[in-house]
Coordinates of C-alpha atoms and ligand atoms in Angstrom, one line a residue:
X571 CA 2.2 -12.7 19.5
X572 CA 2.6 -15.6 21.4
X573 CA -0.4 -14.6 23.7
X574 CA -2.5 -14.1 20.6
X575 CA -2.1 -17.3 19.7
X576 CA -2.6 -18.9 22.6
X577 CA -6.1 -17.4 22.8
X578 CA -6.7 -18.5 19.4
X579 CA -5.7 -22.1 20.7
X580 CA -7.8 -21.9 23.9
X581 CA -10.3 -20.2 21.9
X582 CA -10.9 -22.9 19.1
X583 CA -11.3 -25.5 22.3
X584 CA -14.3 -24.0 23.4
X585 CA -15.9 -25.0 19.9
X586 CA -17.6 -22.2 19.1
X587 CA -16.4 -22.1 16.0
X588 CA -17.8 -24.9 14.6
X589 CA -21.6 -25.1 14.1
X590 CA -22.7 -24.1 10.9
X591 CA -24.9 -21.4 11.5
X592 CA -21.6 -19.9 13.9
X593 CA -19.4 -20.2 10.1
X594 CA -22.7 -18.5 7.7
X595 CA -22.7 -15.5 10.3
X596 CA -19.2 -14.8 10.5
X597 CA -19.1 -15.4 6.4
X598 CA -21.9 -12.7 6.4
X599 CA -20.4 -10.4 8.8
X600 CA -17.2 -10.4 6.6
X601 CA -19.1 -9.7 4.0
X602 CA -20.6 -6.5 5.7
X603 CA -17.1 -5.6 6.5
X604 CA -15.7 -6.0 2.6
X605 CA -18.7 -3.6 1.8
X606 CA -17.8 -0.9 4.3
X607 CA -14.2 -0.9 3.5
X608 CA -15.0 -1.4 -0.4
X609 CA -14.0 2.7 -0.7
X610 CA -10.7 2.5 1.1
X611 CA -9.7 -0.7 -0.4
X612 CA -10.0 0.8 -3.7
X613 CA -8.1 4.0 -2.9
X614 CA -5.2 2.2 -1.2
X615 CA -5.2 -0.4 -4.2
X616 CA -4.5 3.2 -6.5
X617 CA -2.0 4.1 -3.7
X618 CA 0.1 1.1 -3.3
X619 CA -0.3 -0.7 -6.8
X620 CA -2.0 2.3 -9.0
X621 CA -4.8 -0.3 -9.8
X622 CA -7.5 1.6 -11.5
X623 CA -11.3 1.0 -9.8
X624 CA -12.7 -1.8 -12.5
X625 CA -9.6 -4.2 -12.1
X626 CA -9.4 -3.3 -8.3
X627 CA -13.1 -4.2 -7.9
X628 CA -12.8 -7.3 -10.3
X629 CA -9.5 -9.0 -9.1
X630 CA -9.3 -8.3 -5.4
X631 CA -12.9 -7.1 -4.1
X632 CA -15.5 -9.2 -6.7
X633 CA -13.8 -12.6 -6.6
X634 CA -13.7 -12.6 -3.0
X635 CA -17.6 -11.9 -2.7
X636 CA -18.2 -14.4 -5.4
X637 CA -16.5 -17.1 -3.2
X638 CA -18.3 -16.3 0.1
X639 CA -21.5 -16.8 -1.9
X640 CA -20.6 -20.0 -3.4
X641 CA -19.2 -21.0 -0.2
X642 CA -22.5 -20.1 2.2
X643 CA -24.4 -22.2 -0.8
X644 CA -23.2 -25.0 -0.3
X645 CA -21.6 -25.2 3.2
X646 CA -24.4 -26.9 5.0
X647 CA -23.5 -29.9 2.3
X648 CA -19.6 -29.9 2.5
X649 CA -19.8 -30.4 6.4
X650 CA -22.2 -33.1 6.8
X651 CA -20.4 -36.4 7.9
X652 CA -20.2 -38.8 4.9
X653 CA -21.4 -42.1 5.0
X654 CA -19.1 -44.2 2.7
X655 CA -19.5 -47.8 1.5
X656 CA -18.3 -50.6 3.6
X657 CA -16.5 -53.9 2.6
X658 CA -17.9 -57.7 3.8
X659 CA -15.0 -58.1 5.9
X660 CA -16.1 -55.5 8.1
X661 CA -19.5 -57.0 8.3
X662 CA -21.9 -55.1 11.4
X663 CA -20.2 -51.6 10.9
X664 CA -20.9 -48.6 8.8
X665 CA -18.1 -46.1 7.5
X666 CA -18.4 -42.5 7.7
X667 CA -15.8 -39.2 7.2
X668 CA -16.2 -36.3 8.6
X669 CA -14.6 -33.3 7.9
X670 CA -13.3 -31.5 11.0
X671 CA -11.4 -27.6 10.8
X672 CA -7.3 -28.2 11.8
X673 CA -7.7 -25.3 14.1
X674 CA -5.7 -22.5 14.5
X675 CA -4.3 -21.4 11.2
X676 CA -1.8 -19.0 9.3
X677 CA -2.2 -17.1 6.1
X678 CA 0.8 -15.5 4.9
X679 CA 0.1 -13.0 2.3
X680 CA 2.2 -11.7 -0.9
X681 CA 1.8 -7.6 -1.9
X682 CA 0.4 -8.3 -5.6
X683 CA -3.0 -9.2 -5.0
X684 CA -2.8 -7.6 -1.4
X685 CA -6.4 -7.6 -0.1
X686 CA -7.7 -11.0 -2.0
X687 CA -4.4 -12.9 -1.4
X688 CA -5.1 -12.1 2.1
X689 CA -8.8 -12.4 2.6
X690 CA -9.5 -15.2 -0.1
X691 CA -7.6 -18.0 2.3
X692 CA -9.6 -16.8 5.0
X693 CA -13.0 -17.4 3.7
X694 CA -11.8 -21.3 3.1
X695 CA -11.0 -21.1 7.2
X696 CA -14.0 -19.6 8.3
X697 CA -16.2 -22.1 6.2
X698 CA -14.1 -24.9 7.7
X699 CA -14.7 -23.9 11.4
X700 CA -11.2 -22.5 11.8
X701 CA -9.3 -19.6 14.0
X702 CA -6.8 -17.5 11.8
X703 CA -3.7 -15.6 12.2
X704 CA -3.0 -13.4 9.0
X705 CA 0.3 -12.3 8.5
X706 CA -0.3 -9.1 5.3
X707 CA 2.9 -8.0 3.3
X708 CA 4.9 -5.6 4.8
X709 CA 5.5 -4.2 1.0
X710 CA 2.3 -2.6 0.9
X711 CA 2.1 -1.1 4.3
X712 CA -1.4 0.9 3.8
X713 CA -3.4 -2.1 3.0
X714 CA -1.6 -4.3 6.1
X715 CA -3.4 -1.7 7.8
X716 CA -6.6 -1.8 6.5
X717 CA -6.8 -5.0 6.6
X718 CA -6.0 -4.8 10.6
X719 CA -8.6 -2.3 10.7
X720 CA -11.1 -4.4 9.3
X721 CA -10.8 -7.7 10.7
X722 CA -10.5 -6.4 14.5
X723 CA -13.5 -4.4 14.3
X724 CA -15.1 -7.2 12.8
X725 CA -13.9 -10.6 14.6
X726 CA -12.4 -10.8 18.2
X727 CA -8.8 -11.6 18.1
X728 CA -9.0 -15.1 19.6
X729 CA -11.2 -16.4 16.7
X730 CA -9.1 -14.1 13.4
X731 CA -7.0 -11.3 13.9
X732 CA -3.9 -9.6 11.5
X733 CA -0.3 -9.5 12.5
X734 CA 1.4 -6.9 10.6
X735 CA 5.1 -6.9 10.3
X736 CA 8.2 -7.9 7.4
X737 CA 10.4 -11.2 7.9
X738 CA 11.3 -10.5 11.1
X739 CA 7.6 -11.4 12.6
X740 CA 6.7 -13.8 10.0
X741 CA 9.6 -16.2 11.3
X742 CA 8.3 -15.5 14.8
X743 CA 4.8 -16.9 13.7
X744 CA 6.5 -19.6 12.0
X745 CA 8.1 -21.0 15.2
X746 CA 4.7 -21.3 16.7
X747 CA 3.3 -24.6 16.3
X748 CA 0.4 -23.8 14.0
X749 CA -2.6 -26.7 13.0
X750 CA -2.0 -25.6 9.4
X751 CA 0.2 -22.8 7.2
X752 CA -1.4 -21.3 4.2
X753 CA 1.4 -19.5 2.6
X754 CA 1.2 -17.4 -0.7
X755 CA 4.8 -15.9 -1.9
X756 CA 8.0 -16.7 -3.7
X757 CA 9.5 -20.3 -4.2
X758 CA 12.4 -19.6 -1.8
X759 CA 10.6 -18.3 0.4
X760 CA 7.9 -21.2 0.2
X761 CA 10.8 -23.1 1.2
X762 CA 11.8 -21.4 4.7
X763 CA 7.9 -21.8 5.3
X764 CA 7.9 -25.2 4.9
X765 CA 11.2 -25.9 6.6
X766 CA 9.8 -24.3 9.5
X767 CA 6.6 -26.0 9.1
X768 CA 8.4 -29.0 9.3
X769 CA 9.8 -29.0 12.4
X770 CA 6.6 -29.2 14.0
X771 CA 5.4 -31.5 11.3
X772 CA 2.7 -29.3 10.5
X773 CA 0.5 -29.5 7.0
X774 CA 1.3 -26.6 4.3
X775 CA -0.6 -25.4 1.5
X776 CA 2.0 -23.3 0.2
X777 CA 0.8 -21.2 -3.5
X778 CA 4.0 -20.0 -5.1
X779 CA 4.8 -19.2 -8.5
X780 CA 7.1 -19.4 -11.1
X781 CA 7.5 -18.9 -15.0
X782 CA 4.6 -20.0 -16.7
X783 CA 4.9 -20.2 -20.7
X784 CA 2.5 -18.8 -23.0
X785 CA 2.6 -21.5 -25.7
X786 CA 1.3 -19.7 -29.5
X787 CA 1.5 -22.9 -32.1
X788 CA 0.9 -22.4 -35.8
X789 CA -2.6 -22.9 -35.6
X790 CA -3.3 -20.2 -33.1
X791 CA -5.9 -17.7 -33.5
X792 CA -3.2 -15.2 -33.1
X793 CA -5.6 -11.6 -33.3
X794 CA -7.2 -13.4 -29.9
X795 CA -3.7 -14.4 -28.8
X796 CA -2.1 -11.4 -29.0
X797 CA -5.1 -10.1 -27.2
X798 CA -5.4 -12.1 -24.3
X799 CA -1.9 -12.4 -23.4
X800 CA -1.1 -8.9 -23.7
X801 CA -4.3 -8.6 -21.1
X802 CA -3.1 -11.3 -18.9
X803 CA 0.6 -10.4 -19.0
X804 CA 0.1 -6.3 -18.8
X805 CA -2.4 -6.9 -16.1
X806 CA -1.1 -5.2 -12.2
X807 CA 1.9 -4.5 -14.4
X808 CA 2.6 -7.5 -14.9
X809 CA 2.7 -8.5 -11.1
X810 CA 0.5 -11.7 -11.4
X811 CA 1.5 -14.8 -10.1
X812 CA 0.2 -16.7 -13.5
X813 CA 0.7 -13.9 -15.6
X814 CA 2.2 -15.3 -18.7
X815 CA 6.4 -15.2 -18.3
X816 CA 7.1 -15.5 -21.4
X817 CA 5.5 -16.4 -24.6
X818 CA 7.2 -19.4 -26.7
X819 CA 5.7 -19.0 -30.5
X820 CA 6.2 -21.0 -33.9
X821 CA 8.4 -19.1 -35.4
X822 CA 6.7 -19.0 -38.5
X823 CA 4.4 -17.1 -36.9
X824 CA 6.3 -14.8 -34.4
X825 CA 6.7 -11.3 -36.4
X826 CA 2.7 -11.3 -37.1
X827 CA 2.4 -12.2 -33.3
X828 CA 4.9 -9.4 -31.6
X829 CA 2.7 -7.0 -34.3
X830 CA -0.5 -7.8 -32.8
X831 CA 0.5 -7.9 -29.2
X832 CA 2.0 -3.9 -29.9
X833 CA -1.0 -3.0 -31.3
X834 CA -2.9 -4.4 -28.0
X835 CA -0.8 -3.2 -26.0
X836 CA -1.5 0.5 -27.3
X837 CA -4.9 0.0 -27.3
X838 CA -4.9 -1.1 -23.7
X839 CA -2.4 1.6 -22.5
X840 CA -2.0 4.1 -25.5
X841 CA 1.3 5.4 -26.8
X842 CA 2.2 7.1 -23.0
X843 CA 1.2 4.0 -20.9
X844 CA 2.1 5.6 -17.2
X845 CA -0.5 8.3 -17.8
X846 CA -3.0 5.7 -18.5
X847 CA -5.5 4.9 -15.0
X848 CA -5.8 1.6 -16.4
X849 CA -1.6 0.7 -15.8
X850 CA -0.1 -0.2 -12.6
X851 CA 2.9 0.8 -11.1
X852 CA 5.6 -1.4 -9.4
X853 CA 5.4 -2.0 -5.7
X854 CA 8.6 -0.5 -4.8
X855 CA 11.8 1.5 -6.2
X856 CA 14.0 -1.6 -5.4
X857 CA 11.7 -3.9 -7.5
X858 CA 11.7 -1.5 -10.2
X859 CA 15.2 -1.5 -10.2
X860 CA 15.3 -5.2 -10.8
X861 CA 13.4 -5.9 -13.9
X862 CA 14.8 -3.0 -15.0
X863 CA 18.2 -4.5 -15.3
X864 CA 16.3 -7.3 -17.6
X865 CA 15.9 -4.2 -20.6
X866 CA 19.5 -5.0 -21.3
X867 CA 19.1 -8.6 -22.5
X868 CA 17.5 -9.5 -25.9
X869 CA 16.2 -6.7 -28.1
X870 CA 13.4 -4.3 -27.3
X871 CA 10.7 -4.7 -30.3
X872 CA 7.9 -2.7 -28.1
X873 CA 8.6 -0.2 -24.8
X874 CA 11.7 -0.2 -22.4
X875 CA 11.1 3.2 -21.5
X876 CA 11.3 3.7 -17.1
X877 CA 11.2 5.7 -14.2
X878 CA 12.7 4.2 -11.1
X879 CA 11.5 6.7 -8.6
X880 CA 7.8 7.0 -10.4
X881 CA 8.3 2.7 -10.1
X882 CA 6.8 2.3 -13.6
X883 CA 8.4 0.8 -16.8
X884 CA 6.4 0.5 -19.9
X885 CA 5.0 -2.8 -21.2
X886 CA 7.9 -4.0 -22.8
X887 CA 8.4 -6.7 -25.8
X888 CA 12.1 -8.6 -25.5
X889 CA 13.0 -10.1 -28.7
X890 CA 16.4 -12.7 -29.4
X891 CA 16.2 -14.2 -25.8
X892 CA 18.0 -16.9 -24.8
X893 CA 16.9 -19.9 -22.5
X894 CA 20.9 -18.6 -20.6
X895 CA 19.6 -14.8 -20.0
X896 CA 18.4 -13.9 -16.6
X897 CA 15.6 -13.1 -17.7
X898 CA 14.8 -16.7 -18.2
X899 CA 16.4 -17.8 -15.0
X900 CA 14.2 -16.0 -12.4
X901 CA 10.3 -15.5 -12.6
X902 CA 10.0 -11.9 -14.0
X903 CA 7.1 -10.4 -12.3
X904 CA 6.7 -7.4 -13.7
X905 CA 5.9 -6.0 -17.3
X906 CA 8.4 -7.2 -19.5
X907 CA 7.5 -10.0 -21.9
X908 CA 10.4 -12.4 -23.6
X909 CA 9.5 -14.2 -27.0
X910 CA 11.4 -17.2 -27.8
X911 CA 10.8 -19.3 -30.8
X912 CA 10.3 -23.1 -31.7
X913 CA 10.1 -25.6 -34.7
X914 CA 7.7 -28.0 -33.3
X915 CA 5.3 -28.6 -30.7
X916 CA 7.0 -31.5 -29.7
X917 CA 10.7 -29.0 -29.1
X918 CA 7.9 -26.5 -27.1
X919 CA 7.2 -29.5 -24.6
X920 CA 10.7 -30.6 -24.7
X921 CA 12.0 -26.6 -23.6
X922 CA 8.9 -26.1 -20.9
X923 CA 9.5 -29.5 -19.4
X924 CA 13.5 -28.9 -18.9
X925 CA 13.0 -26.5 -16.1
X926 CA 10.6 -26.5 -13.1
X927 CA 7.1 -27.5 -13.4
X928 CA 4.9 -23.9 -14.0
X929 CA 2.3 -22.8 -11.8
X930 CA 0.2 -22.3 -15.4
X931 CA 0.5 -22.8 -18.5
X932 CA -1.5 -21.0 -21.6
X933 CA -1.8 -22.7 -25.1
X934 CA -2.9 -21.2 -28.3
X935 CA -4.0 -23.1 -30.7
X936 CA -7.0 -24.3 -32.9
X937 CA -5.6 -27.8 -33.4
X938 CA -7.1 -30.3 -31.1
X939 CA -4.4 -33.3 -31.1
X940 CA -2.1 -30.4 -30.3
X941 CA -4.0 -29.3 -26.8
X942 CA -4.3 -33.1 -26.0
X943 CA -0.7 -33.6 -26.6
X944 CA 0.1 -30.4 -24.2
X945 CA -1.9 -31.2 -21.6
X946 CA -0.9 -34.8 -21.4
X947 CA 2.8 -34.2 -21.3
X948 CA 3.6 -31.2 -19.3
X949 CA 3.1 -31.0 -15.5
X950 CA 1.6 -27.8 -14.9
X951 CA -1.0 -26.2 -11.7
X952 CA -3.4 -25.0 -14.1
X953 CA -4.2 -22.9 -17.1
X954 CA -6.3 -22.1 -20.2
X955 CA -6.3 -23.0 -23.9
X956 CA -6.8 -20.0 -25.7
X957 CA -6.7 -17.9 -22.8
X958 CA -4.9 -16.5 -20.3
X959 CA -5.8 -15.7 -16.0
X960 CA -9.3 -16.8 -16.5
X961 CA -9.0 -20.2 -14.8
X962 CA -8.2 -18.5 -11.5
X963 CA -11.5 -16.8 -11.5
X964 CA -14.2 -19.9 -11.1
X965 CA -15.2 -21.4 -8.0
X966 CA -15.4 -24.8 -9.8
X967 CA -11.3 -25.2 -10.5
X968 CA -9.5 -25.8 -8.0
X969 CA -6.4 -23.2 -7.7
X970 CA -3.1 -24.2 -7.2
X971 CA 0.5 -25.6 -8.3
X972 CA 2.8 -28.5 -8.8
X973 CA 6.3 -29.4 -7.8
X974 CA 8.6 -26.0 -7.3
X975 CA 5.3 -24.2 -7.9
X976 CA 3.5 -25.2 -5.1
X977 CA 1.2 -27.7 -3.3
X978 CA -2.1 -27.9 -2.0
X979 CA -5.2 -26.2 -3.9
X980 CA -8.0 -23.8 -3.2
X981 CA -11.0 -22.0 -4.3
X982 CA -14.4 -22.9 -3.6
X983 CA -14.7 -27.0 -2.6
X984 CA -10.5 -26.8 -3.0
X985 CA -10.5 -24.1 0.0
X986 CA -13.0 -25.8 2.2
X987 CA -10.9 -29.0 2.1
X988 CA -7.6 -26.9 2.5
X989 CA -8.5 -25.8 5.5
X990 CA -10.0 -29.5 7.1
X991 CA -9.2 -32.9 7.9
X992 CA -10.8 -35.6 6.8
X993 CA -11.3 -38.2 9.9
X994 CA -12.5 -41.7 8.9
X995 CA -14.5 -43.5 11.7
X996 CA -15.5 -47.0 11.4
X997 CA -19.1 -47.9 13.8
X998 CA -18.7 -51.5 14.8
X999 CA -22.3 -52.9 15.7
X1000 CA -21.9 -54.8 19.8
X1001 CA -24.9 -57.1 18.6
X1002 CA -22.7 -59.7 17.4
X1003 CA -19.0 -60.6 17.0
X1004 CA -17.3 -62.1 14.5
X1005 CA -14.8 -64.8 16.1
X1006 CA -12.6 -65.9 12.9
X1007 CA -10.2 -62.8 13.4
X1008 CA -8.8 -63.8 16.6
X1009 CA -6.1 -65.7 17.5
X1010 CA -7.3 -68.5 19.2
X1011 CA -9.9 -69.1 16.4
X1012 CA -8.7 -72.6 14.9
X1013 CA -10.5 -71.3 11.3
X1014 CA -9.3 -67.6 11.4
X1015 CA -6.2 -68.4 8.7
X1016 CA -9.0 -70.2 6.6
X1017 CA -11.7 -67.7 6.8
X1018 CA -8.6 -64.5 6.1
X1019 CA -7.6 -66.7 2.8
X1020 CA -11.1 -67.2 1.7
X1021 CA -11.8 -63.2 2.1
X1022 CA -8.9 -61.7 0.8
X1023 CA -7.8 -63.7 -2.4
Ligands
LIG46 P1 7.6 -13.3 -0.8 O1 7.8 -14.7 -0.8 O2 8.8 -12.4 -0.8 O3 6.7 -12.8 0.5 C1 5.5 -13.4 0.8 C2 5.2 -13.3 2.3 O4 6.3 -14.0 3.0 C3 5.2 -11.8 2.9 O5 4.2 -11.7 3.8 C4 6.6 -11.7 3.5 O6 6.6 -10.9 4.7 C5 6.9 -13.1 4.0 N1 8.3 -13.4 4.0 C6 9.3 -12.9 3.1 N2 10.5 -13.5 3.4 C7 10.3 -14.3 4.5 C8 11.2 -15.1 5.2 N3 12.5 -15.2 5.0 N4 10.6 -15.9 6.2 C9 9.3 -15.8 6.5 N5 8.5 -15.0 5.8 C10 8.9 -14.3 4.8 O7 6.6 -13.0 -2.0 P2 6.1 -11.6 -2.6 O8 7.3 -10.9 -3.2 O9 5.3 -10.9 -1.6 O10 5.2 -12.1 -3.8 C11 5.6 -12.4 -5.0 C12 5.7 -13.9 -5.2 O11 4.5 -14.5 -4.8 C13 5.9 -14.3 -6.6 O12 6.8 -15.4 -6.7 C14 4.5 -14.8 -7.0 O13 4.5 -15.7 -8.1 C15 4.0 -15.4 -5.8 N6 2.6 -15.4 -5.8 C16 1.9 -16.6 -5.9 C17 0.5 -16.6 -5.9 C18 -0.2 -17.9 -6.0 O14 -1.4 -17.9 -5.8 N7 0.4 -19.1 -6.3 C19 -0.2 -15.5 -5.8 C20 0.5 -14.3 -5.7 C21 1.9 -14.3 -5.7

């Protein structure tokens, strides 16, 4: 490991990873790679995760072609040095930035969205002129080695290459002294990444999660609502980093809401959901295990039925929840939904701003003083009003969260900068020189006050 990376570092010296046409080629050529592994990614998606072909192609094999395209558009633009005005003070010089790649990079990837989690970040390194080190999940063991199979046929390991392994090897690579860590996972674990990180005083970009509210106000068009939360909630089994957590609705409103979300979620799934090739299964027995212990809080209104060993439970509707269940102290992360209830919009903002800052948030409702008022007062990373997942899927919104829910963005322009520094270089003309900031300049103090009032 440490060899690896020590080749990557020698190898990103050498600058050959830099010129642009060097980044559009290796883009390309991981393009040609995605397309001869689109088959096997697919099949071990339906393995691991049991994600049927369309959201397999749309959520972890589409996006990331989108992004390469968007990115090899507009690269030649993003990495041009940028000449930047200059003030009077500095009279004879000219200001420029330039972004330049951080170098040798790490992308630690979660199991839910195994392939795009993973490949996604690396797109934003490539276009930035970087090497890479991706470290898959050892939760979903099949596509860690796809993914090894593919990059190391495609790139020589001193420019990307996969290190597969569980915590063990993923602490190892965090004692190297990385340029830059791009870390998608769990907020604890987001910690220990950044703990480590710090020691070197390396940059993260660290994409965590959280609970993120699905806010339904009176307003609410609540046929779409039901909809679109039982699609963003229900989707990989509810194994979605901004899947809606819970949904907080006007209570006025609530009974006509959890009846409209059952009658989605049958249509979706029908009556016997785990025979359906459109639901997912959980990623392991021992996850299973977990959410199911959350069927015994609240009141089932819609599913609870499980199978530990077959690692699916139904799409589930909690009813009576409290803000003091467990299910409300953890992010859930799987397919069970709590509904809790509120008087006004002002008591919603009030109960989502009392714990950590969501990594997105969704609001229903046709009333626009209402949106204004939500998006002004809660901190959130993103989200949708009157809709739920689709920000995450446009190159034009940057991706990422706030606070306990992460920091640093990406996506299109967001993953370009994420993986580059921005150096600032002053060029001071030698045809003249201006005396008054010197010392020994009798007017200098004169000249300072008369600039800088
Ligand atoms: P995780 O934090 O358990 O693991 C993520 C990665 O970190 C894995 O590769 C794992 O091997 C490694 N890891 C685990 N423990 C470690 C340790 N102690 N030291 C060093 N490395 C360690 O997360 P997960 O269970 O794979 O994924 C689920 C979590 O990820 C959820 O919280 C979800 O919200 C979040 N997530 C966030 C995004 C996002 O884009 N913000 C996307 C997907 C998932």
């Amino acid at each position: 490991m440490v060899h690896l990376f020590e080749k990557q570092k020698r190898y990103f010296q050498t600058g050959e990873t830099r010129p642009i046409d060097f980044r559009l080629q290796q883009l390309k050529n991981l393009k040609a790679a995605i397309k001869k592994y689109e088959r096997e990614i697919i099949d071990t998606l339906k393995v691991e995760l049991h994600k049927s072909e369309f959201e397999a192609y749309s959520a972890e094999i589409g996006v990331v072609y989108e992004e390469i395209r968007f990115m090899m558009k507009r690269l030649p633009d993003w990495i041009k040095p940028q000449r930047v005005p200059t003030p009077l003070t500095h009279i004879g010089s000219k200001s420029y930035i330039y972004p330049e790649p951080y170098g040798v990079n790490l992308i630690i990837a979660p199991w839910n969205y195994p392939f795009q989690l993973a490949i996604s970040p690396l797109v934003g390194a490539i276009a930035a002129g970087n090497c890479a080190i991706i470290k898959p999940s050892e939760y979903t063991p099949n596509m860690s080695a796809l993914l090894k199979k593919m990059i190391s046929e495609t790139f020589p390991e001193e420019y990307i290459a996969v290190v597969e392994g569980g915590v063990e090897v993923s602490q190892q690579l965090l004692d190297l002294r990385f340029d830059h860590i791009f870390f998608t996972g769990s907020v604890p674990v987001g910690k220990i990444v950044m703990a480590a990180a710090a020691k070197h005083l390396t940059p993260v970009t660290l994409e965590l999660g959280g609970k993120s509210p699905a806010i339904v106000d009176v307003s609410a068009h609540l046929d779409l609502a039901a909809k679109r939360i039982v699609w963003g909630k229900f989707l990989n089994a509810g194994q979605t980093c901004i899947a809606p957590d819970y949904v907080l609705v006007d209570a006025n409103v609530k009974s006509l809401l959890i009846e409209k979300m059952k009658q989605y979620i049958v249509e979706f799934y029908g009556e016997r959901p785990e025979q359906s090739p459109h639901y997912g299964r959980i990623v392991s027995e021992r996850h299973t295990e977990r959410l199911v212990r959350f069927l015994n809080e609240g009141t089932i209104v819609h599913g609870g039925r499980y199978d530990i060993e077959q690692r699916w439970i139904e799409p589930t509707l909690l009813d009576e929840i409290t803000w003091e269940d467990d299910v409300m102290r953890e992010e859930i992360f799987g397919p069970i939904l709590p509904i809790l209830t509120f008087e006004t919009i002002d008591e919603a903002i009030a109960m989502v701003n009392a714990y950590e800052k969501p990594l997105a948030l969704y609001l229903f409702s046709e009333d626009r003083q209402v949106q204004q008022q939500v998006i002004e007062q809660i901190s959130f990373g993103g989200g949708c009003i009157n809709d739920t997942i689709m920000h995450i899927a446009t190159p034009y919104l940057p991706f990422g969260g706030v606070g306990q829910s992460g920091m640093g963005a990406y996506h299109g322009k967001a993953s370009f900068d994420a993986f580059s520094h921005y150096k600032s270089v002053l060029k001071q003309t030698t045809k003249f020189d201006l005396s008054i900031r010197y010392p020994n300049n009798p007017n200098a103090l004169k000249w300072i006050r008369k600039l800088f009032k």
